[in-house]
Amino acid sequence: MLVHKTLYHHMMNGIPRSSVDAVVIGGGIAGCAAAYELARSGLSTTLVEKGAIGYEQSTRNWGWVHQQVRYPHLIPLGVQSVRIWNHLAEELKSDVGWIQGGNLSLGFDPADFEDFETWHKDAAQQGLETRLLSREKIKELLPELRGEWTSGLYIPSDGQANPDLVTQAYANAAEAMGASIHSECSALKIDVTGGKVSGVLTERGQINAPIVVCAAGAWSSRLLRTIGVHIPQRAVRSTVVRTTPVSPLTKITAWGDGVTFRQDHLGRFILAGGASSIYDLDGDLLRDFKRFLPLAWRNRRWVRMRVGKRLLADLGAMVPGTKARREFWQRRRRIDPPPDHAAVKRSLQRFQEMFPSLEIGVDRSWAGYIDSTPDQAPVLGAIDKIPGLHILTGLSGHGFALGPGAAQLLADLITGNEPSVDPKPFRYQRFAENDLAPVHQYRR
Ligand SMILES: Cc1cc2nc3c(=O)[nH]c(=O)nc-3n(C[C@H](O)[C@H](O)[C@H](O)COP(=O)(O)OP(=O)(O)OC[C@H]3O[C@@H](n4cnc5c(N)ncnc54)[C@H](O)[C@@H]3O)c2cc1C
């Protein structure tokens, strides 16, 4: 993570301007890309980040840029995002580590194959090329792979990028377009005056603005709740492993049984336990537990529940007049959850079973909280009951891939440009209308 180098620079950025066209809350890929798009459209834009740029999900992810993100209605946003990824380095004038090596899902039983067939049809209907692979074809793609794989689904236009570079590249490009970016500057409250958004109160002063974009990742629901906007959101802890380097083997990102991998530009493999994750119980999850039950049930094989510090801290902050409540954001400036060591061991072991000829060990492991909504789709667009308020959050484990397209779509909606993708599946009102996409579509 490149955060330390950039932190100093942004701390020196001083007090935010007191009046701008738009304030973006959150310096992850969503917020930085939104600030870039808004500044590019000519709006004076300020971004505030409670910690350091990209410190939460956006630098902790696997680096996958995949288009077939669980539900058919997310495919168009995935496809649009890849269009952007294809020329992002040029656009941002910065290396983003983009490699279009394809994505492979591996299957070993008839249920996997059925699953792949459904994906294949759904993707074909939307014009996304996917290939159903036999065991022989898988061998051609990955000759060193061992295991009883019988089928695969391959998407040649998927890719990977370097999470350490992308969010910062967006922040730099936003600044080059005239935006101002402030790290170590928590948004304490979104201001609403006369029913409309009027700005943001930050720990470094008030910023007046008729447009506010909430892109606060796992913290969005907490910020929004204080002004009567409720989005069901939960955060699950997911562990990532980086191996010691080996010679270049593949440019493919792949999902096998209980392990995912990609090889980075330095030859290191980035491994994770697929859907395996930990629910650290907190206030958000408790509040909306019922809405997340179908998702938890579907992933019951891989998910474990933990009750601990996170819940205690949330409960403490609920008591009015306490320091824990007053200093809520400052105490959560940098969240660095511990990796799950059992998951590290398991991922490495599964990977070694797949590639026994590779001599690798663990170089580093880390964890991050993935924020998600009950239907695993982002919340993107305006909140009609509070003019000026816009949301770009709940990217549900796909935000690295979808971030560029999602930010562009939001900017189009704000500035009145023709949107490149239908924004309807992402509207906030879907929760009130109970119009959510089913969560049991694909096994992977
Ligand atoms: C382990 C892991 C693996 C993943 N793998 C992939 C993958 O391979 N491909 C993929 O597409 N996606 C992946 N994801 C998901 C992806 O990383 C996220 O969807 C994406 O980064 C979300 O971006 P974001 O900007 O919405 O949130 P974040 O990156 O979390 O950024 C939100 C920012 O808002 C800031 N903030 C919060 N509250 C405030 C406040 N009050 N004031 C100011 N700032 C505030 C936070 O500090 C944070 O920096 C993964 C995520 C994790 C954790």
Coordinates of N, CA and C in Angstrom, one line a residue, residues 133-309:
L133 N -15.2 -24.0 -21.1 CA -14.0 -24.8 -21.4 C -14.1 -26.2 -21.0
S134 N -13.5 -27.1 -21.8 CA -13.4 -28.5 -21.4 C -12.1 -28.6 -20.6
R135 N -11.9 -29.8 -20.0 CA -10.6 -30.1 -19.2 C -9.4 -29.9 -20.1
E136 N -9.5 -30.3 -21.4 CA -8.4 -30.1 -22.3 C -8.1 -28.7 -22.5
K137 N -9.1 -27.9 -22.7 CA -8.9 -26.4 -23.0 C -8.3 -25.7 -21.7
I138 N -8.7 -26.2 -20.6 CA -8.2 -25.6 -19.3 C -6.7 -25.9 -19.3
K139 N -6.3 -27.1 -19.7 CA -4.9 -27.5 -19.7 C -4.1 -26.7 -20.6
E140 N -4.7 -26.3 -21.8 CA -4.0 -25.4 -22.7 C -3.7 -24.1 -22.1
L141 N -4.7 -23.6 -21.3 CA -4.5 -22.2 -20.7 C -3.5 -22.3 -19.6
L142 N -3.6 -23.3 -18.8 CA -2.8 -23.4 -17.6 C -2.2 -24.8 -17.5
P143 N -1.1 -25.1 -18.3 CA -0.5 -26.4 -18.4 C 0.0 -26.9 -17.0
E144 N 0.4 -26.0 -16.1 CA 1.0 -26.5 -14.8 C -0.1 -26.8 -13.8
L145 N -1.4 -26.6 -14.1 CA -2.5 -26.8 -13.1 C -2.7 -28.3 -12.9
R146 N -2.8 -28.6 -11.6 CA -3.2 -30.0 -11.3 C -4.6 -30.0 -10.6
G147 N -5.2 -31.2 -10.6 CA -6.5 -31.3 -10.0 C -7.6 -31.9 -11.0
E148 N -8.7 -32.3 -10.4 CA -9.7 -32.9 -11.2 C -10.7 -32.0 -11.8
W149 N -10.2 -30.9 -12.4 CA -11.1 -29.9 -13.0 C -11.8 -30.5 -14.3
T150 N -13.1 -30.3 -14.3 CA -13.8 -30.9 -15.5 C -14.3 -29.8 -16.4
S151 N -14.5 -28.6 -15.9 CA -15.1 -27.5 -16.7 C -14.5 -26.2 -16.3
G152 N -14.7 -25.2 -17.2 CA -14.3 -23.9 -16.8 C -15.1 -22.9 -17.6
L153 N -15.1 -21.7 -17.1 CA -15.7 -20.6 -17.8 C -14.7 -19.5 -17.9
Y154 N -14.4 -19.0 -19.1 CA -13.3 -18.1 -19.3 C -13.8 -16.8 -20.0
I155 N -13.4 -15.7 -19.5 CA -13.8 -14.4 -20.0 C -12.6 -13.7 -20.5
P156 N -12.3 -13.7 -21.8 CA -11.0 -13.2 -22.2 C -10.7 -11.7 -22.0
S157 N -11.8 -11.0 -21.9 CA -11.6 -9.5 -21.8 C -11.5 -9.0 -20.4
D158 N -11.6 -9.9 -19.4 CA -11.4 -9.5 -18.0 C -9.9 -9.3 -17.8
G159 N -9.6 -8.7 -16.6 CA -8.2 -8.4 -16.4 C -7.9 -8.2 -14.9
Q160 N -6.7 -7.6 -14.7 CA -6.3 -7.3 -13.4 C -5.6 -5.9 -13.4
A161 N -5.5 -5.3 -12.2 CA -4.8 -4.0 -12.1 C -4.1 -4.0 -10.8
N162 N -3.3 -2.9 -10.5 CA -2.6 -2.9 -9.3 C -3.3 -1.9 -8.3
P163 N -3.9 -2.5 -7.2 CA -4.6 -1.7 -6.3 C -3.8 -0.6 -5.6
D164 N -2.5 -0.8 -5.5 CA -1.6 0.2 -4.9 C -1.5 1.5 -5.8
L165 N -1.8 1.3 -7.1 CA -1.6 2.5 -8.0 C -2.9 3.2 -8.3
V166 N -4.0 2.5 -8.5 CA -5.2 3.0 -9.2 C -5.9 4.2 -8.5
T167 N -6.2 4.0 -7.2 CA -6.9 5.0 -6.5 C -6.1 6.3 -6.4
Q168 N -4.8 6.1 -6.1 CA -3.9 7.3 -6.1 C -3.8 8.0 -7.4
A169 N -3.8 7.2 -8.5 CA -3.8 7.8 -9.8 C -5.0 8.6 -10.1
Y170 N -6.2 8.1 -9.7 CA -7.4 8.9 -9.8 C -7.3 10.2 -9.0
A171 N -6.8 10.1 -7.7 CA -6.7 11.3 -6.9 C -5.8 12.3 -7.5
N172 N -4.7 11.8 -8.0 CA -3.7 12.8 -8.7 C -4.3 13.4 -9.9
A173 N -5.1 12.6 -10.7 CA -5.7 13.1 -11.9 C -6.8 14.1 -11.6
A174 N -7.5 13.8 -10.5 CA -8.6 14.8 -10.0 C -7.9 16.1 -9.7
E175 N -6.8 16.0 -8.9 CA -6.1 17.3 -8.6 C -5.6 18.0 -9.8
A176 N -5.1 17.3 -10.8 CA -4.7 17.9 -12.0 C -5.8 18.6 -12.7
M177 N -7.1 18.1 -12.5 CA -8.3 18.7 -13.1 C -8.8 19.9 -12.2
G178 N -8.1 20.2 -11.1 CA -8.5 21.3 -10.3 C -9.2 20.9 -9.0
A179 N -9.5 19.6 -8.7 CA -10.1 19.2 -7.5 C -9.1 19.4 -6.3
S180 N -9.6 19.6 -5.1 CA -8.7 19.5 -4.0 C -9.1 18.3 -3.1
I181 N -8.0 17.7 -2.7 CA -8.1 16.4 -2.0 C -7.5 16.5 -0.6
H182 N -8.3 16.2 0.4 CA -7.9 16.3 1.8 C -7.9 15.0 2.6
S183 N -6.8 14.5 2.9 CA -6.7 13.3 3.7 C -6.7 13.8 5.2
E184 N -6.9 12.8 6.1 CA -7.0 13.1 7.5 C -8.0 14.2 7.8
C185 N -9.1 14.1 7.1 CA -10.2 15.1 7.2 C -11.5 14.4 7.2
S186 N -12.0 14.0 8.3 CA -13.3 13.3 8.4 C -14.5 14.2 8.1
A187 N -15.4 13.6 7.4 CA -16.7 14.3 7.3 C -17.5 13.9 8.6
L188 N -17.9 14.9 9.3 CA -18.6 14.6 10.6 C -20.1 14.6 10.3
K189 N -20.6 15.4 9.4 CA -22.0 15.5 9.2 C -22.3 16.0 7.8
I190 N -23.3 15.5 7.2 CA -23.8 16.1 5.9 C -24.9 17.1 6.3
D191 N -24.7 18.4 5.8 CA -25.6 19.4 6.2 C -26.8 19.5 5.2
V192 N -28.0 19.6 5.8 CA -29.2 19.7 5.0 C -29.9 21.0 5.5
T193 N -30.2 21.9 4.6 CA -30.9 23.2 5.0 C -32.1 23.3 4.1
G194 N -33.2 23.6 4.7 CA -34.5 23.7 4.0 C -34.8 22.5 3.1
G195 N -34.4 21.3 3.6 CA -34.7 20.1 2.8 C -33.7 19.7 1.8
K196 N -32.7 20.7 1.5 CA -31.7 20.4 0.5 C -30.3 20.3 1.1
V197 N -29.5 19.6 0.4 CA -28.1 19.5 0.8 C -27.4 20.9 0.8
S198 N -26.7 21.2 1.8 CA -26.0 22.5 1.8 C -24.5 22.4 2.0
G199 N -24.0 21.2 2.3 CA -22.6 21.1 2.5 C -22.2 20.0 3.4
V200 N -21.0 20.0 3.9 CA -20.5 19.0 4.8 C -19.7 19.7 5.9
L201 N -19.9 19.2 7.1 CA -19.1 19.7 8.3 C -18.0 18.7 8.4
T202 N -16.7 19.2 8.3 CA -15.6 18.3 8.4 C -14.8 18.6 9.7
E203 N -13.9 17.8 10.1 CA -13.1 18.1 11.3 C -12.2 19.2 11.1
R204 N -12.1 19.7 9.8 CA -11.2 20.9 9.6 C -12.0 22.1 9.1
G205 N -13.3 22.0 9.3 CA -14.2 23.2 9.0 C -15.3 22.8 8.1
Q206 N -16.1 23.9 7.9 CA -17.4 23.7 7.1 C -17.1 23.9 5.6
I207 N -17.7 23.0 4.8 CA -17.6 23.3 3.3 C -19.0 23.4 2.8
N208 N -19.3 24.5 2.2 CA -20.7 24.7 1.6 C -20.7 24.2 0.2
A209 N -21.7 23.4 -0.2 CA -21.8 22.9 -1.5 C -23.2 22.5 -1.8
P210 N -23.7 22.7 -3.0 CA -25.1 22.2 -3.3 C -25.1 20.8 -3.7
I211 N -23.9 20.2 -3.9 CA -23.9 18.8 -4.3 C -22.9 18.0 -3.3
V212 N -23.4 16.9 -2.8 CA -22.6 16.1 -1.9 C -22.7 14.7 -2.4
V213 N -21.5 14.1 -2.6 CA -21.5 12.6 -3.0 C -21.0 11.8 -1.8
C214 N -21.8 10.9 -1.3 CA -21.3 10.0 -0.2 C -20.7 8.8 -0.8
A215 N -19.4 8.7 -0.7 CA -18.7 7.5 -1.3 C -17.8 7.0 -0.1
A216 N -18.4 6.8 1.0 CA -17.7 6.5 2.2 C -17.5 5.0 2.5
G217 N -17.7 4.2 1.4 CA -17.5 2.7 1.6 C -18.3 2.1 2.7
A218 N -17.7 1.4 3.6 CA -18.4 0.7 4.6 C -19.0 1.6 5.7
W219 N -18.7 2.9 5.6 CA -19.2 3.9 6.6 C -20.3 4.7 6.0
S220 N -20.7 4.4 4.8 CA -21.8 5.3 4.2 C -23.1 5.2 5.0
S221 N -23.5 4.0 5.4 CA -24.8 3.9 6.0 C -24.8 4.7 7.3
R222 N -23.7 4.7 8.0 CA -23.6 5.4 9.3 C -23.8 6.9 9.0
L223 N -23.0 7.4 8.1 CA -23.1 8.9 7.8 C -24.5 9.3 7.3
L224 N -25.1 8.4 6.5 CA -26.4 8.8 5.9 C -27.5 8.7 6.8
R225 N -27.4 7.7 7.8 CA -28.5 7.5 8.7 C -28.8 8.8 9.5
T226 N -27.8 9.6 9.8 CA -28.0 10.8 10.6 C -28.8 11.8 9.9
I227 N -29.0 11.7 8.6 CA -30.0 12.6 7.9 C -31.2 11.8 7.3
G228 N -31.5 10.7 7.9 CA -32.7 10.0 7.6 C -32.7 9.2 6.3
V229 N -31.4 8.9 5.8 CA -31.3 8.0 4.6 C -30.8 6.7 5.1
H230 N -31.6 5.6 4.9 CA -31.1 4.3 5.4 C -30.8 3.4 4.2
I231 N -29.5 3.0 4.2 CA -29.1 1.9 3.3 C -28.7 0.7 4.0
P232 N -29.2 -0.5 3.7 CA -28.8 -1.7 4.4 C -27.4 -2.0 3.9
Q233 N -26.4 -2.1 4.9 CA -25.0 -2.3 4.5 C -24.3 -3.1 5.5
R234 N -23.5 -4.0 5.1 CA -22.7 -4.8 6.1 C -21.3 -4.9 5.6
A235 N -20.4 -5.1 6.6 CA -19.0 -5.3 6.2 C -18.5 -6.6 6.6
V236 N -17.9 -7.4 5.7 CA -17.3 -8.7 6.1 C -15.8 -8.6 5.9
R237 N -15.1 -9.3 6.9 CA -13.7 -9.3 6.8 C -13.2 -10.4 5.9
S238 N -12.3 -10.1 5.0 CA -11.8 -11.0 4.0 C -10.3 -10.9 4.0
T239 N -9.6 -12.1 4.0 CA -8.2 -12.2 4.1 C -7.5 -12.4 2.8
V240 N -6.4 -11.8 2.6 CA -5.6 -11.9 1.3 C -4.2 -12.3 1.6
V241 N -3.6 -13.1 0.8 CA -2.2 -13.6 1.0 C -1.4 -13.2 -0.3
R242 N -0.2 -12.7 0.0 CA 0.7 -12.5 -1.2 C 1.9 -13.4 -1.0
T243 N 2.2 -14.2 -2.0 CA 3.3 -15.1 -1.9 C 4.6 -14.5 -2.3
T244 N 5.7 -15.3 -2.0 CA 7.0 -14.9 -2.5 C 7.0 -15.0 -4.1
P245 N 7.9 -14.3 -4.8 CA 7.8 -14.3 -6.2 C 8.3 -15.6 -6.9
V246 N 7.7 -15.9 -8.0 CA 8.3 -17.0 -8.9 C 8.3 -16.5 -10.3
S247 N 8.8 -17.2 -11.2 CA 8.9 -16.8 -12.6 C 7.5 -16.6 -13.2
P248 N 7.3 -15.7 -14.2 CA 5.9 -15.5 -14.7 C 5.3 -16.8 -15.1
L249 N 4.1 -17.1 -14.7 CA 3.4 -18.3 -15.0 C 2.1 -18.0 -15.8
T250 N 1.3 -17.0 -15.3 CA 0.1 -16.7 -16.0 C -0.4 -15.3 -15.8
K251 N -1.2 -14.8 -16.8 CA -1.7 -13.5 -16.6 C -3.2 -13.6 -16.3
I252 N -3.7 -14.8 -16.1 CA -5.1 -15.1 -15.9 C -5.4 -14.9 -14.4
T253 N -6.6 -14.3 -14.1 CA -7.1 -14.4 -12.7 C -8.0 -15.6 -12.6
A254 N -7.9 -16.3 -11.6 CA -8.7 -17.6 -11.6 C -9.3 -17.9 -10.2
W255 N -10.4 -18.6 -10.3 CA -11.2 -19.0 -9.1 C -11.3 -20.5 -9.1
G256 N -10.6 -21.2 -8.1 CA -10.8 -22.6 -8.0 C -11.6 -23.0 -6.9
D257 N -11.5 -24.2 -6.3 CA -12.3 -24.6 -5.2 C -11.7 -24.1 -3.9
G258 N -12.3 -23.0 -3.4 CA -11.8 -22.4 -2.1 C -10.5 -21.6 -2.2
V259 N -10.1 -21.3 -3.4 CA -9.0 -20.3 -3.6 C -9.0 -19.5 -4.9
T260 N -8.7 -18.3 -4.8 CA -8.6 -17.4 -6.0 C -7.1 -17.0 -6.1
F261 N -6.7 -16.7 -7.4 CA -5.3 -16.2 -7.5 C -5.2 -15.4 -8.7
R262 N -4.1 -14.6 -8.6 CA -3.6 -13.8 -9.8 C -2.1 -13.7 -9.5
Q263 N -1.3 -13.5 -10.6 CA 0.1 -13.3 -10.4 C 0.4 -11.8 -10.7
D264 N 1.0 -11.1 -9.8 CA 1.3 -9.7 -10.1 C 2.5 -9.5 -11.0
H265 N 2.8 -8.2 -11.2 CA 3.9 -7.8 -12.2 C 5.2 -8.3 -11.6
L266 N 5.3 -8.5 -10.3 CA 6.6 -8.9 -9.7 C 6.7 -10.4 -9.5
G267 N 5.7 -11.2 -10.1 CA 5.7 -12.6 -10.0 C 5.1 -13.2 -8.7
R268 N 4.6 -12.3 -7.8 CA 4.0 -12.8 -6.6 C 2.5 -13.2 -6.9
F269 N 2.1 -14.3 -6.2 CA 0.7 -14.6 -6.4 C -0.2 -13.9 -5.3
I270 N -1.3 -13.4 -5.7 CA -2.2 -12.8 -4.7 C -3.3 -13.8 -4.5
L271 N -3.4 -14.4 -3.3 CA -4.4 -15.5 -3.1 C -5.4 -15.1 -2.1
A272 N -6.6 -15.7 -2.2 CA -7.6 -15.4 -1.2 C -8.6 -16.6 -1.2
G273 N -9.3 -16.7 -0.2 CA -10.2 -17.9 0.0 C -11.5 -17.8 -0.7
G274 N -11.6 -17.2 -1.8 CA -12.8 -17.1 -2.5 C -13.9 -16.4 -1.7
A275 N -15.0 -17.1 -1.4 CA -16.1 -16.4 -0.7 C -15.9 -16.5 0.8
S276 N -14.8 -17.1 1.3 CA -14.6 -17.3 2.7 C -14.4 -16.0 3.4
S277 N -15.1 -15.7 4.5 CA -15.0 -14.4 5.1 C -15.6 -14.5 6.6
I278 N -15.3 -13.5 7.3 CA -15.7 -13.4 8.7 C -16.7 -12.3 8.9
Y279 N -17.8 -12.5 9.5 CA -18.7 -11.5 9.9 C -18.4 -11.0 11.3
D280 N -17.7 -9.9 11.4 CA -17.4 -9.3 12.7 C -18.7 -8.5 13.1
L281 N -19.5 -9.0 14.0 CA -20.7 -8.4 14.3 C -20.5 -6.9 14.6
D282 N -21.3 -6.0 14.0 CA -21.3 -4.6 14.4 C -22.7 -4.0 14.3
G283 N -22.8 -2.7 14.6 CA -24.1 -2.1 14.7 C -24.9 -2.2 13.4
D284 N -24.2 -2.0 12.2 CA -24.8 -2.0 10.9 C -25.4 -3.4 10.6
L285 N -24.6 -4.4 10.9 CA -25.1 -5.8 10.6 C -26.2 -6.2 11.5
L286 N -26.1 -5.8 12.8 CA -27.3 -6.1 13.8 C -28.5 -5.5 13.3
R287 N -28.4 -4.2 12.9 CA -29.6 -3.4 12.4 C -30.3 -4.1 11.2
D288 N -29.5 -4.6 10.3 CA -30.1 -5.1 9.1 C -30.0 -6.6 8.9
F289 N -29.8 -7.3 10.0 CA -29.4 -8.7 9.9 C -30.4 -9.5 9.1
K290 N -31.7 -9.2 9.2 CA -32.7 -10.0 8.5 C -32.5 -9.9 7.0
R291 N -32.2 -8.6 6.5 CA -32.0 -8.4 5.1 C -30.8 -9.2 4.5
F292 N -29.8 -9.5 5.4 CA -28.6 -10.2 4.9 C -28.7 -11.7 5.1
L293 N -29.8 -12.1 5.8 CA -29.9 -13.6 6.0 C -29.8 -14.4 4.8
P294 N -30.5 -14.1 3.7 CA -30.4 -15.0 2.5 C -29.0 -15.1 2.0
L295 N -28.2 -14.0 2.0 CA -26.9 -14.0 1.6 C -26.0 -14.8 2.5
A296 N -26.2 -14.7 3.8 CA -25.4 -15.4 4.8 C -25.7 -16.9 4.6
W297 N -27.0 -17.2 4.4 CA -27.4 -18.6 4.2 C -26.7 -19.2 3.0
R298 N -26.7 -18.5 1.9 CA -26.2 -19.0 0.7 C -24.7 -19.2 0.8
N299 N -24.0 -18.4 1.6 CA -22.5 -18.6 1.8 C -22.2 -19.3 3.0
R300 N -23.1 -20.0 3.6 CA -22.9 -20.6 5.0 C -21.7 -21.5 5.1
R301 N -21.3 -22.1 4.0 CA -20.1 -23.0 4.0 C -18.8 -22.2 4.3
W302 N -18.8 -20.9 3.9 CA -17.6 -20.2 3.9 C -17.5 -19.1 5.0
V303 N -18.7 -18.8 5.6 CA -18.8 -17.6 6.5 C -18.8 -18.0 8.0
R304 N -18.0 -17.2 8.8 CA -18.1 -17.4 10.2 C -18.4 -16.1 10.9
M305 N -19.1 -16.2 12.0 CA -19.5 -15.0 12.8 C -18.6 -14.8 14.0
R306 N -18.2 -13.5 14.2 CA -17.4 -13.2 15.4 C -18.0 -12.1 16.1
V307 N -18.0 -12.2 17.5 CA -18.5 -11.0 18.3 C -17.3 -10.5 19.1
G308 N -17.0 -9.2 18.9 CA -15.8 -8.8 19.6 C -15.7 -7.3 19.7
K309 N -14.5 -6.8 19.5 CA -14.2 -5.3 19.7 C -15.0 -4.4 18.9

